[in-house]
mmCIF file of C-alpha atoms in Angstrom:
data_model
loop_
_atom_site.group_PDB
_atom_site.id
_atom_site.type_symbol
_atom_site.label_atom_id
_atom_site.label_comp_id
_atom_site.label_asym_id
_atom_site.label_seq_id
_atom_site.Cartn_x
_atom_site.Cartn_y
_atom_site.Cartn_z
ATOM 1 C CA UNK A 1 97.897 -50.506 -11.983
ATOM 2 C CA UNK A 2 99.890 -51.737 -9.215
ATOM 3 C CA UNK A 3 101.470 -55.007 -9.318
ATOM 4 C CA UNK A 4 100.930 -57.582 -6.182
ATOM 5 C CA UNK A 5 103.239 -59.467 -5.027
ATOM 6 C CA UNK A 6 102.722 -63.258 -4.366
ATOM 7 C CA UNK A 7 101.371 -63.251 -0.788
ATOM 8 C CA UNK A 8 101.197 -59.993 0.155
ATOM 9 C CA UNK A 9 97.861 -57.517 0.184
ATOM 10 C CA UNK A 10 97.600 -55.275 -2.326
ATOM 11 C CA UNK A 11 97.781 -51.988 -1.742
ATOM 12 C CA UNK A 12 95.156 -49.173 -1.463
ATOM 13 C CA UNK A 13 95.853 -46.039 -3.739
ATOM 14 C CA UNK A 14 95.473 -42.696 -1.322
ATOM 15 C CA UNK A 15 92.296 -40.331 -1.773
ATOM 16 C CA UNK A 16 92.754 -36.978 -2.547
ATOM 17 C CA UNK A 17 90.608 -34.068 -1.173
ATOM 18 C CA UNK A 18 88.750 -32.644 -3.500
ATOM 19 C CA UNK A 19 89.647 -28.668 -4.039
ATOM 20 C CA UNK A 20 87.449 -26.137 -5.003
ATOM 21 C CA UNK A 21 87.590 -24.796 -8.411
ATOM 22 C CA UNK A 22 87.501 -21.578 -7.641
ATOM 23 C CA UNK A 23 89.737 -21.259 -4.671
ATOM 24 C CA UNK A 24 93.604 -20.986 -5.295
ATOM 25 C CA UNK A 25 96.190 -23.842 -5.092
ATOM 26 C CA UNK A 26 97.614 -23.658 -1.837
ATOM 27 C CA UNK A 27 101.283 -24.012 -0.867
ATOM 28 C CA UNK A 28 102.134 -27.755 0.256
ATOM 29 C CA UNK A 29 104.049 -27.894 3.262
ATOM 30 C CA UNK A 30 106.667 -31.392 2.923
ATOM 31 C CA UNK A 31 105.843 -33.593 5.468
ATOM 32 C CA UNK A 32 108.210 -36.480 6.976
ATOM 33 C CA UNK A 33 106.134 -38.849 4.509
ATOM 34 C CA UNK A 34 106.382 -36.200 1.176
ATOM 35 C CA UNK A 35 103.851 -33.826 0.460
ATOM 36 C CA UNK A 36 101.624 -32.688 3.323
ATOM 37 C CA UNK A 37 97.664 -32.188 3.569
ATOM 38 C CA UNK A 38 96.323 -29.408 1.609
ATOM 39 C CA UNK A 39 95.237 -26.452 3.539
ATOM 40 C CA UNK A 40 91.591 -24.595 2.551
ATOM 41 C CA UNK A 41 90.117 -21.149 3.621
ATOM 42 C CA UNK A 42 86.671 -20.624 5.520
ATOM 43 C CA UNK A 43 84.677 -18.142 3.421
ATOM 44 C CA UNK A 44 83.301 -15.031 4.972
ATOM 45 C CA UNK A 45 80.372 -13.951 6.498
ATOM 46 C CA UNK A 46 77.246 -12.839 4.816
ATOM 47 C CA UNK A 47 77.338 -9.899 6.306
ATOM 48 C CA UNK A 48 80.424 -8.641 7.704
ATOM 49 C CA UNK A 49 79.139 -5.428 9.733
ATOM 50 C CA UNK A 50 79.408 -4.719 13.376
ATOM 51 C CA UNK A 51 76.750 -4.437 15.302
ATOM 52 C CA UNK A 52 77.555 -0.683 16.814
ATOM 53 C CA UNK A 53 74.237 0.561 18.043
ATOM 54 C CA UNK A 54 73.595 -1.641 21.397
ATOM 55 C CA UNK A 55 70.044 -0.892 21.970
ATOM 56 C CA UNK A 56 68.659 -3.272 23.954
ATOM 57 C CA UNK A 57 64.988 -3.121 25.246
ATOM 58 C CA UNK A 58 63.285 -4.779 28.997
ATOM 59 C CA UNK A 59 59.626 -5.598 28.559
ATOM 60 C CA UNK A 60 58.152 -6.611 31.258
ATOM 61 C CA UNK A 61 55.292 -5.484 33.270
ATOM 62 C CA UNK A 62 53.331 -5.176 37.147
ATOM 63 C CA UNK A 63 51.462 -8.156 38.696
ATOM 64 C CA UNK A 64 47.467 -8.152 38.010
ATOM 65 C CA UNK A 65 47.819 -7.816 33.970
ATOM 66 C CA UNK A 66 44.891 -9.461 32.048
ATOM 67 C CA UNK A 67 45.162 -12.372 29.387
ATOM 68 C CA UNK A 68 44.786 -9.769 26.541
ATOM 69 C CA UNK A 69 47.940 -7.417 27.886
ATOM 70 C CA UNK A 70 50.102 -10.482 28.494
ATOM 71 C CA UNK A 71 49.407 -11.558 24.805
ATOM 72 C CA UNK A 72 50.464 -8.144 23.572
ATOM 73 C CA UNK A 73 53.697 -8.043 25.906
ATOM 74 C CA UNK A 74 54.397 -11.734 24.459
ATOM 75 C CA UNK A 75 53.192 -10.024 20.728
ATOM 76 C CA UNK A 76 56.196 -7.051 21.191
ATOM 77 C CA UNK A 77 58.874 -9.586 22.086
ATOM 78 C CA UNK A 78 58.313 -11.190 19.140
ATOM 79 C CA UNK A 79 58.181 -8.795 17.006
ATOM 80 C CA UNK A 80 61.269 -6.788 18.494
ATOM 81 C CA UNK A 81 64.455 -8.931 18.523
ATOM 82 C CA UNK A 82 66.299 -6.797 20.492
ATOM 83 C CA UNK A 83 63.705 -7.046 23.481
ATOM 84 C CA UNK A 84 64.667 -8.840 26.866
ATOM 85 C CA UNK A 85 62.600 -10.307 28.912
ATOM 86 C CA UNK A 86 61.655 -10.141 33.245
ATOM 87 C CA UNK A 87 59.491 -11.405 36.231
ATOM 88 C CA UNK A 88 56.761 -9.631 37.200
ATOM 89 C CA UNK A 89 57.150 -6.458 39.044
ATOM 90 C CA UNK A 90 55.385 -6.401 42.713
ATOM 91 C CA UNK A 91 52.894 -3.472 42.526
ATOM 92 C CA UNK A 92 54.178 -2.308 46.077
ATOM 93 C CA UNK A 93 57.845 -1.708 44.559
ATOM 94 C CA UNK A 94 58.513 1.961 43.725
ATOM 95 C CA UNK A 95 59.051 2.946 40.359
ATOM 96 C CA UNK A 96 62.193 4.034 40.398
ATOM 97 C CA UNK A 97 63.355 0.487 41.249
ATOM 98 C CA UNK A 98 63.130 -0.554 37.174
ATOM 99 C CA UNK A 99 66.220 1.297 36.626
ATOM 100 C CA UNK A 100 68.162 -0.776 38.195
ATOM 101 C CA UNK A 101 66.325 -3.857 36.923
ATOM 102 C CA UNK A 102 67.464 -2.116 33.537
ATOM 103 C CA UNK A 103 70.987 -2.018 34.383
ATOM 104 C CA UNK A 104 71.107 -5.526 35.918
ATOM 105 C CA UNK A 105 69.816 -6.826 32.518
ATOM 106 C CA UNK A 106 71.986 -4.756 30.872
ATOM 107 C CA UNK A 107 69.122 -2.667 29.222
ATOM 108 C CA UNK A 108 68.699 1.426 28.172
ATOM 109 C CA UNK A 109 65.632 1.286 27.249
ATOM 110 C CA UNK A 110 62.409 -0.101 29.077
ATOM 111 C CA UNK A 111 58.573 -0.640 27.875
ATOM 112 C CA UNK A 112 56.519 -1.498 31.366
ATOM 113 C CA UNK A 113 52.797 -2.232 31.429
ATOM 114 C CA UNK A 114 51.164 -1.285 34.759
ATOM 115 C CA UNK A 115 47.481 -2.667 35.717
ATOM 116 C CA UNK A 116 45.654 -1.056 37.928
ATOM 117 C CA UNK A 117 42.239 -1.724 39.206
ATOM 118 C CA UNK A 118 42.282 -5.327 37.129
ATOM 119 C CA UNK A 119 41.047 -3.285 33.688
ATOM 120 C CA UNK A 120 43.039 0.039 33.304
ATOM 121 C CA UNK A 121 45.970 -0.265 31.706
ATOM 122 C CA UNK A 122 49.194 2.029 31.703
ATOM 123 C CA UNK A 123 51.808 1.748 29.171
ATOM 124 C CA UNK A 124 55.438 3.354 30.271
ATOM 125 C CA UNK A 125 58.570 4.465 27.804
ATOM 126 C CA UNK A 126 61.406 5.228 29.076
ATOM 127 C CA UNK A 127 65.411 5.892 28.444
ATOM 128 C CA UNK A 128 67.081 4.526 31.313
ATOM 129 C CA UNK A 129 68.670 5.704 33.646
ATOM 130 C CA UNK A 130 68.795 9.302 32.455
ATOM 131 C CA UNK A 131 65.179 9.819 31.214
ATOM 132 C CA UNK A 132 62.973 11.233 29.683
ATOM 133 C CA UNK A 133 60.046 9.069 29.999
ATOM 134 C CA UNK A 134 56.640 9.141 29.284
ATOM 135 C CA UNK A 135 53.831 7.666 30.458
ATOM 136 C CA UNK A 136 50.586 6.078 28.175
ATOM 137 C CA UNK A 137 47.182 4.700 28.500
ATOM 138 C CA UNK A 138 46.465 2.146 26.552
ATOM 139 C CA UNK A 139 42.852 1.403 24.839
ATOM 140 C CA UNK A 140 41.718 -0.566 22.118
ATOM 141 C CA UNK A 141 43.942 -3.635 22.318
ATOM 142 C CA UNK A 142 43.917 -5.992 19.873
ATOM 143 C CA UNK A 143 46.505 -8.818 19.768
ATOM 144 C CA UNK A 144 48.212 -10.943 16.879
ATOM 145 C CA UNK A 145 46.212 -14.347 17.542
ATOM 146 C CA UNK A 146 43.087 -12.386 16.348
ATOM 147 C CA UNK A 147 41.663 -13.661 12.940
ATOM 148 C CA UNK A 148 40.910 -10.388 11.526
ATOM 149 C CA UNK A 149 44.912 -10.079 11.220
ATOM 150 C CA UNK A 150 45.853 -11.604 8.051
ATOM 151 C CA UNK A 151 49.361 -10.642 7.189
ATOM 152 C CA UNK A 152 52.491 -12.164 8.558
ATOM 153 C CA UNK A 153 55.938 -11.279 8.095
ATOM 154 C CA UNK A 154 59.477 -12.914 9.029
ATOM 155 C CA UNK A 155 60.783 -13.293 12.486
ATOM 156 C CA UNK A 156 63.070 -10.824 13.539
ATOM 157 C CA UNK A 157 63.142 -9.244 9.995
ATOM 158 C CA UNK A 158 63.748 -5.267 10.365
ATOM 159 C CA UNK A 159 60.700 -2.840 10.413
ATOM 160 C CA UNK A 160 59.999 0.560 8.872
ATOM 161 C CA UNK A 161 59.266 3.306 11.002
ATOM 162 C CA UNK A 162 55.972 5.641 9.364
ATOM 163 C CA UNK A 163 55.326 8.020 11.343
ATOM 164 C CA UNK A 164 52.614 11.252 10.674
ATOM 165 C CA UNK A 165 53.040 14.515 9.733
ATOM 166 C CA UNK A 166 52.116 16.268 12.933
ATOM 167 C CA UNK A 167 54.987 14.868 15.079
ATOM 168 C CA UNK A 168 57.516 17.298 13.316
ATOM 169 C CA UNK A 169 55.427 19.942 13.982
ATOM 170 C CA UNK A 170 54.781 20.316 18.027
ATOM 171 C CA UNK A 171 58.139 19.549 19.955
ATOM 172 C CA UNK A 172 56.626 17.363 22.830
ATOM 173 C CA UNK A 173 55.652 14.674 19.695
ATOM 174 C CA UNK A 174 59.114 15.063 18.265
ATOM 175 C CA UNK A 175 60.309 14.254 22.030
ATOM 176 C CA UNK A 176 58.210 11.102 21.623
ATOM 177 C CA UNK A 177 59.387 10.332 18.098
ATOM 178 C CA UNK A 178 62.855 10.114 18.598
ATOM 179 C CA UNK A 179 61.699 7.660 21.737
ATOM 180 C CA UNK A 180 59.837 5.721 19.424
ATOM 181 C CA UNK A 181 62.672 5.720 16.781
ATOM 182 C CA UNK A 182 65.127 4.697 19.685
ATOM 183 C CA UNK A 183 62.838 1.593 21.179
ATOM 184 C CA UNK A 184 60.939 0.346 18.391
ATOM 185 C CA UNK A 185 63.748 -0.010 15.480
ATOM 186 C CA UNK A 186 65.722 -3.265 15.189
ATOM 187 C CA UNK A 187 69.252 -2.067 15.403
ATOM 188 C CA UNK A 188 71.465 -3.088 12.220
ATOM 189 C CA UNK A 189 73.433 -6.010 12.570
ATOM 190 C CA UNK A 190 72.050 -7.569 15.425
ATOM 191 C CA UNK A 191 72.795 -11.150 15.958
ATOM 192 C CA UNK A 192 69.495 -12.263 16.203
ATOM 193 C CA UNK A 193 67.757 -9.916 13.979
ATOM 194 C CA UNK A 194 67.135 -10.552 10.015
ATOM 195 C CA UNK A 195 68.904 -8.692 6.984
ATOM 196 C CA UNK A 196 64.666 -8.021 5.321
ATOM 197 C CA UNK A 197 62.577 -5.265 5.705
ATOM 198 C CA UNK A 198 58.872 -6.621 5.227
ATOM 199 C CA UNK A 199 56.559 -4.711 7.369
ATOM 200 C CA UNK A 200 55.780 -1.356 8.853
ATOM 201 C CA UNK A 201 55.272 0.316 11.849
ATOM 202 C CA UNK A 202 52.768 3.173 11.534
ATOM 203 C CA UNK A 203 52.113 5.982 14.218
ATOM 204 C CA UNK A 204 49.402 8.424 13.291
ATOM 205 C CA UNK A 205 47.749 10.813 15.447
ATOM 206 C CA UNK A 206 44.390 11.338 15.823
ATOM 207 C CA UNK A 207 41.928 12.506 18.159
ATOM 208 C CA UNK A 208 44.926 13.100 20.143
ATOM 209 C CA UNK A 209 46.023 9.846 20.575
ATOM 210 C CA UNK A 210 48.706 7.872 18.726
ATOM 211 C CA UNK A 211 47.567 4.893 16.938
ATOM 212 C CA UNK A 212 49.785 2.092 16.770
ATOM 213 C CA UNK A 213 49.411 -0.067 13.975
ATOM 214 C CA UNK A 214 51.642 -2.710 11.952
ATOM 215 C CA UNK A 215 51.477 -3.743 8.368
ATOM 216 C CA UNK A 216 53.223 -6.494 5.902
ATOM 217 C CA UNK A 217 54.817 -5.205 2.706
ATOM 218 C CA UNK A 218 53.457 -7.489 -0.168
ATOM 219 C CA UNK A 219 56.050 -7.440 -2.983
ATOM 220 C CA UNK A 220 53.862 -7.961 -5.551
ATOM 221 C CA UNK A 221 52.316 -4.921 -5.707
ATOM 222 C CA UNK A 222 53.780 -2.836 -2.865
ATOM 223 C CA UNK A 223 50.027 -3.150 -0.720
ATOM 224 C CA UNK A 224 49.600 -3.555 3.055
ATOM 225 C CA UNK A 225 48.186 -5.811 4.916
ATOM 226 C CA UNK A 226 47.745 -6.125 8.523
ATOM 227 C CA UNK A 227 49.573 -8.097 10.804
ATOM 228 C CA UNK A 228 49.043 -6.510 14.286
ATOM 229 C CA UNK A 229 49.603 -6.009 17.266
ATOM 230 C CA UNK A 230 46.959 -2.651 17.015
ATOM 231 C CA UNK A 231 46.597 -0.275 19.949
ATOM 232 C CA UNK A 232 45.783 3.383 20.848
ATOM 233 C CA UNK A 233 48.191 5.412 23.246
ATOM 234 C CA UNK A 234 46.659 8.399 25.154
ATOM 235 C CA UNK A 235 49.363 10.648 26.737
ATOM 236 C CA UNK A 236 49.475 11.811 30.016
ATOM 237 C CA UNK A 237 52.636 13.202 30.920
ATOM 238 C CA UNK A 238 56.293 13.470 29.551
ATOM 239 C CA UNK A 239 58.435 13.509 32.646
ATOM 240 C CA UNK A 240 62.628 14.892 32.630
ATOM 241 C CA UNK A 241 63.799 11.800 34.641
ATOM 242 C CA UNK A 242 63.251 7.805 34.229
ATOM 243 C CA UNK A 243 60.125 7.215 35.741
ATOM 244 C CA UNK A 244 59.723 10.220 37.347
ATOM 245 C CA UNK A 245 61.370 13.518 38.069
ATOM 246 C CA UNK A 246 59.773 17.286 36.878
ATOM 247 C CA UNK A 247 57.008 17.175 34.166
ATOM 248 C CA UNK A 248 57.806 18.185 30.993
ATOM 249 C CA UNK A 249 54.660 18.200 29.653
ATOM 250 C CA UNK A 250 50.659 17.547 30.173
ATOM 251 C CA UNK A 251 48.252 16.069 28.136
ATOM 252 C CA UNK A 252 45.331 19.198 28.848
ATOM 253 C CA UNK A 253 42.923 16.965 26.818
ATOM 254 C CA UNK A 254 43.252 13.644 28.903
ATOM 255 C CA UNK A 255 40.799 12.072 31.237
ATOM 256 C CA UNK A 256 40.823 9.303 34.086
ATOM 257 C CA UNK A 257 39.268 6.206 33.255
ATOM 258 C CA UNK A 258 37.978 6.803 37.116
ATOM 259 C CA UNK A 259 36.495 10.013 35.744
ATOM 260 C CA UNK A 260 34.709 8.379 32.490
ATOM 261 C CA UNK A 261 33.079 6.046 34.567
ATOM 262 C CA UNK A 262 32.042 8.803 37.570
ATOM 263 C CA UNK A 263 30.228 10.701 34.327
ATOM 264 C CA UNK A 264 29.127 7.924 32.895
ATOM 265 C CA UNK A 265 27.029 6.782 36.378
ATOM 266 C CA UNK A 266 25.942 10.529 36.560
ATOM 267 C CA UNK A 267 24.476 10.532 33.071
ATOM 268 C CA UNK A 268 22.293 7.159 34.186
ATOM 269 C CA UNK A 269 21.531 8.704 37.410
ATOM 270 C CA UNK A 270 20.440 12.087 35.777
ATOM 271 C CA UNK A 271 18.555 9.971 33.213
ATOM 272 C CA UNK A 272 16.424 8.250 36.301
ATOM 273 C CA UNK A 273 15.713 11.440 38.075
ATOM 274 C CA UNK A 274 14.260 13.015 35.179
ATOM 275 C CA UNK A 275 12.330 9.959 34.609
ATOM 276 C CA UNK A 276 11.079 10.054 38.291
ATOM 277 C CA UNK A 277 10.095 14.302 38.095
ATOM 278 C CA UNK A 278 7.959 12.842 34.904
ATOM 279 C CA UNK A 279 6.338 10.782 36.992
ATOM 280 C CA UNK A 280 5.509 12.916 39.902
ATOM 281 C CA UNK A 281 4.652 15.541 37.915
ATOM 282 C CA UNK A 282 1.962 13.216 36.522
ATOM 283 C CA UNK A 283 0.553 12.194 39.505
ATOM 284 C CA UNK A 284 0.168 16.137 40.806
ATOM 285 C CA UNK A 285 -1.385 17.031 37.768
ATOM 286 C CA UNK A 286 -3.866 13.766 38.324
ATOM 287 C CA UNK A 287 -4.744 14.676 41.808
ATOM 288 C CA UNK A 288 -5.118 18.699 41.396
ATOM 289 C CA UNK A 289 -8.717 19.746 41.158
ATOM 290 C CA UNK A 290 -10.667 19.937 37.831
ATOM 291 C CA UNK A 291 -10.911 23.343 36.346
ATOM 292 C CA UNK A 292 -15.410 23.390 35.575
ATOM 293 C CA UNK A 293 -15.436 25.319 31.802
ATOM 294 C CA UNK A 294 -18.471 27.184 31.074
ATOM 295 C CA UNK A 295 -20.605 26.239 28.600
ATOM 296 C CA UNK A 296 -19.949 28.070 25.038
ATOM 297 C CA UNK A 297 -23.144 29.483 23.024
ATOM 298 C CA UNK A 298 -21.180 29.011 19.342
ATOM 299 C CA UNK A 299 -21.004 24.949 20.325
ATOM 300 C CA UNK A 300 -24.658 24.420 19.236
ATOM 301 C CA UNK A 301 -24.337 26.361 15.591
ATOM 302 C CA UNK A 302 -23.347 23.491 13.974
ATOM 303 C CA UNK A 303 -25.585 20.440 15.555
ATOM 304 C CA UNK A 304 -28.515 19.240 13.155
ATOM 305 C CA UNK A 305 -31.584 18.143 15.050
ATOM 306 C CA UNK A 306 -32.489 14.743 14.886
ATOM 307 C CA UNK A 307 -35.803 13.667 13.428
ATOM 308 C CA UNK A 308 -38.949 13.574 16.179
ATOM 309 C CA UNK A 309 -40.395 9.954 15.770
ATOM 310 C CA UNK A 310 -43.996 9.762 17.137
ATOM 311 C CA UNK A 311 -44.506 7.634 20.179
ATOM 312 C CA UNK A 312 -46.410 4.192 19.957
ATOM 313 C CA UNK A 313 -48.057 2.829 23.088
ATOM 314 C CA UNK A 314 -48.559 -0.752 22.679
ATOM 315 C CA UNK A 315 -51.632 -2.296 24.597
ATOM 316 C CA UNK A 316 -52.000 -5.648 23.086
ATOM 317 C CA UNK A 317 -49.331 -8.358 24.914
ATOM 318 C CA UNK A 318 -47.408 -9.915 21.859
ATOM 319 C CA UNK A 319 -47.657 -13.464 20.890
ATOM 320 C CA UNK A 320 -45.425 -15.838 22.322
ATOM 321 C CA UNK A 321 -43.246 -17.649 19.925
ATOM 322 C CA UNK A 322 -44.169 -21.398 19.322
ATOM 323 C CA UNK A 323 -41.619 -24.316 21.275
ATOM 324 C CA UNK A 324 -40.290 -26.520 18.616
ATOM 325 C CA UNK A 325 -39.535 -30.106 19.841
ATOM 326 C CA UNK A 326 -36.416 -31.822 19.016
ATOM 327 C CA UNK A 327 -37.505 -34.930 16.963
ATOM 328 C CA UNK A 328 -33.805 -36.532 17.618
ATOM 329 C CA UNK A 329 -34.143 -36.316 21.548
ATOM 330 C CA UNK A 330 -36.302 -39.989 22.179
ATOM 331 C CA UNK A 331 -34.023 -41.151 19.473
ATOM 332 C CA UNK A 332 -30.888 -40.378 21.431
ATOM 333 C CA UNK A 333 -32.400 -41.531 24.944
ATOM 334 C CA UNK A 334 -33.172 -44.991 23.384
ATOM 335 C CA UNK A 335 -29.884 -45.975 22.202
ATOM 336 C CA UNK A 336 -28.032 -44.957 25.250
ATOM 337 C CA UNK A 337 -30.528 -47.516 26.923
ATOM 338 C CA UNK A 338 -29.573 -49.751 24.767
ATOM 339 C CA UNK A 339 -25.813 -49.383 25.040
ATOM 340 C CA UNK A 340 -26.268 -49.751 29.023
ATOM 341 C CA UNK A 341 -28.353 -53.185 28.749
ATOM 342 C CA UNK A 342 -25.454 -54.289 25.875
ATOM 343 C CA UNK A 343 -22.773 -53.530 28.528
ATOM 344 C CA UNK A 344 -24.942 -54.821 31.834
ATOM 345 C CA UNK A 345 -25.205 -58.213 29.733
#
């Protein structure tokens, strides 16, 4: 307790910081005034790695992209934190051009959608500026804002990478497996990524294509679930350079969406021909003269003859039937008399 003088205000004992238990008690400085403020330390990080691998990824893609493609570019942003993002490309721009788009945006790796024709879509991978890069058409798109997509994971959490057993096997699907390991995983200790690994990326080959698909880890008991994007990648070539440059490999088993649909309108056209010869061949057979077949002796071995009734010749007119009155008919002729007078009067 302080004592107060008579007329003066009393005076206000000073607050102390509070310390934390833990930390240790640091040295006070002396002040002019006594002992100075205490000084306290900022605690580290959580995580106190560098972020060393500088992958950085440009999605972007050509003007004349559908609603569905834009919602799957917009779907591997999302899911890919190390992503950047671009204008449009003009589809009278070489190629060639993205590379330095790439290095403006400070970007060595590049995922480009082209369009072409409004409903054929090309998907392009690429390590820029050096290459190689390889070149996709996409099929079977399905997006994340579907409702048959029921997982979800956290944004910008870290993915696993699942990839089949054939890609180790041929070397031009190792070629694209270390270009899928390169683009698609999160690189560690990215600023805007997240230290959790809850979902999967799966790559499995069949019917020589590479199906994309990407599923939520549920902790509870270690099952899958959906989350999409889903999508189905037909190569077509592997090319040395970044978006061009010498092939490096062709897909012997891939075919034009222009050539589907020419074989597709040949089939229907084939179809209607056939249907037309039918026809014709109808009409000649119609029209051709009638073969006469002669009459066969064993036909009549088998028909029973009918029993001969004896004819009747009748002289006599028969009587003509009787005409029967109807009783009712004087009855009904009256009383529509009568209704006519009941109306007249």
């Amino acid at each position: 307790a302080v004592k107060r003088k008579h007329g003066a205000p009393a005076a206000r004992p000073k607050k102390r910081a509070k310390r934390a238990p833990s930390a240790p008690e640091p040295d006070a400085k002396p002040g002019p005034g006594g002992a100075g403020p205490e000084e306290y330390s900022v605690p580290p990080p959580v995580s106190q790695g560098k972020w060393k691998n500088k992958e950085r990824v440009l999605i972007f893609s050509s003007r004349g992209i559908n609603f569905r493609t834009r919602h799957l570019m917009q779907d591997l942003r999302t899911l890919m934190p190390h992503s950047k993002a671009d204008t449009k490309m003009d589809r009278k721009d070489q190629l060639f051009v993205i590379n330095e788009v790439c290095e403006m945006k400070n970007c060595n790796k590049c995922i480009f959608f082209e369009a072409k024709k409004k409903q054929d879509l090309y998907m392009w991978l690429s390590n820029t500026p050096q290459g190689p890069s390889a070149k996709f058409l996409v099929q079977n798109v399905h997006t994340l804002a579907e409702l048959k997509m029921t997982g979800n994971c956290l944004r910008g959490s870290r993915p696993l990478l699942s990839f089949d057993p054939t890609f180790d096997k041929e070397p031009h699907y190792a070629l694209l497996k270390e270009l899928f390991i390169q683009i698609f995983s999160t690189p560690q200790y990215h600023p805007k990524s997240q230290p959790f690994v809850d979902h999967v990326f799966t790559f499995t080959i069949t019917d020589e294509r590479i199906w994309f698909r990407n599923y939520q880890i549920i902790e509870e008991d270690a099952s899958l679930v959906e989350i999409g994007p889903r999508f189905v990648l037909n190569l077509i070539k592997i090319f040395q350079g970044s978006f061009g440059g010498p092939t490096l490999y062709e897909n012997p088993h891939y075919q034009s969406p222009n050539m589907h649909r020419r074989l597709v309108r040949l089939s229907v056209a084939a179809k209607f021909r056939e249907k037309q010869q039918v026809k014709e061949a109808q009409n000649i057979k119609k029209k051709g003269s009638k073969v006469l077949i002669e009459e066969d002796p064993t036909e009549v071995v088998f028909e029973t003859p009918a029993e001969e009734k004896p004819v009747e010749i009748q002289l006599v007119k028969p009587e003509s039937k009787p005409i029967v009155k109807d009783k009712k008919k004087p009855r009904k002729i009256q009383r529509k008399k009568q209704k006519k007078l009941f109306r007249t009067e």
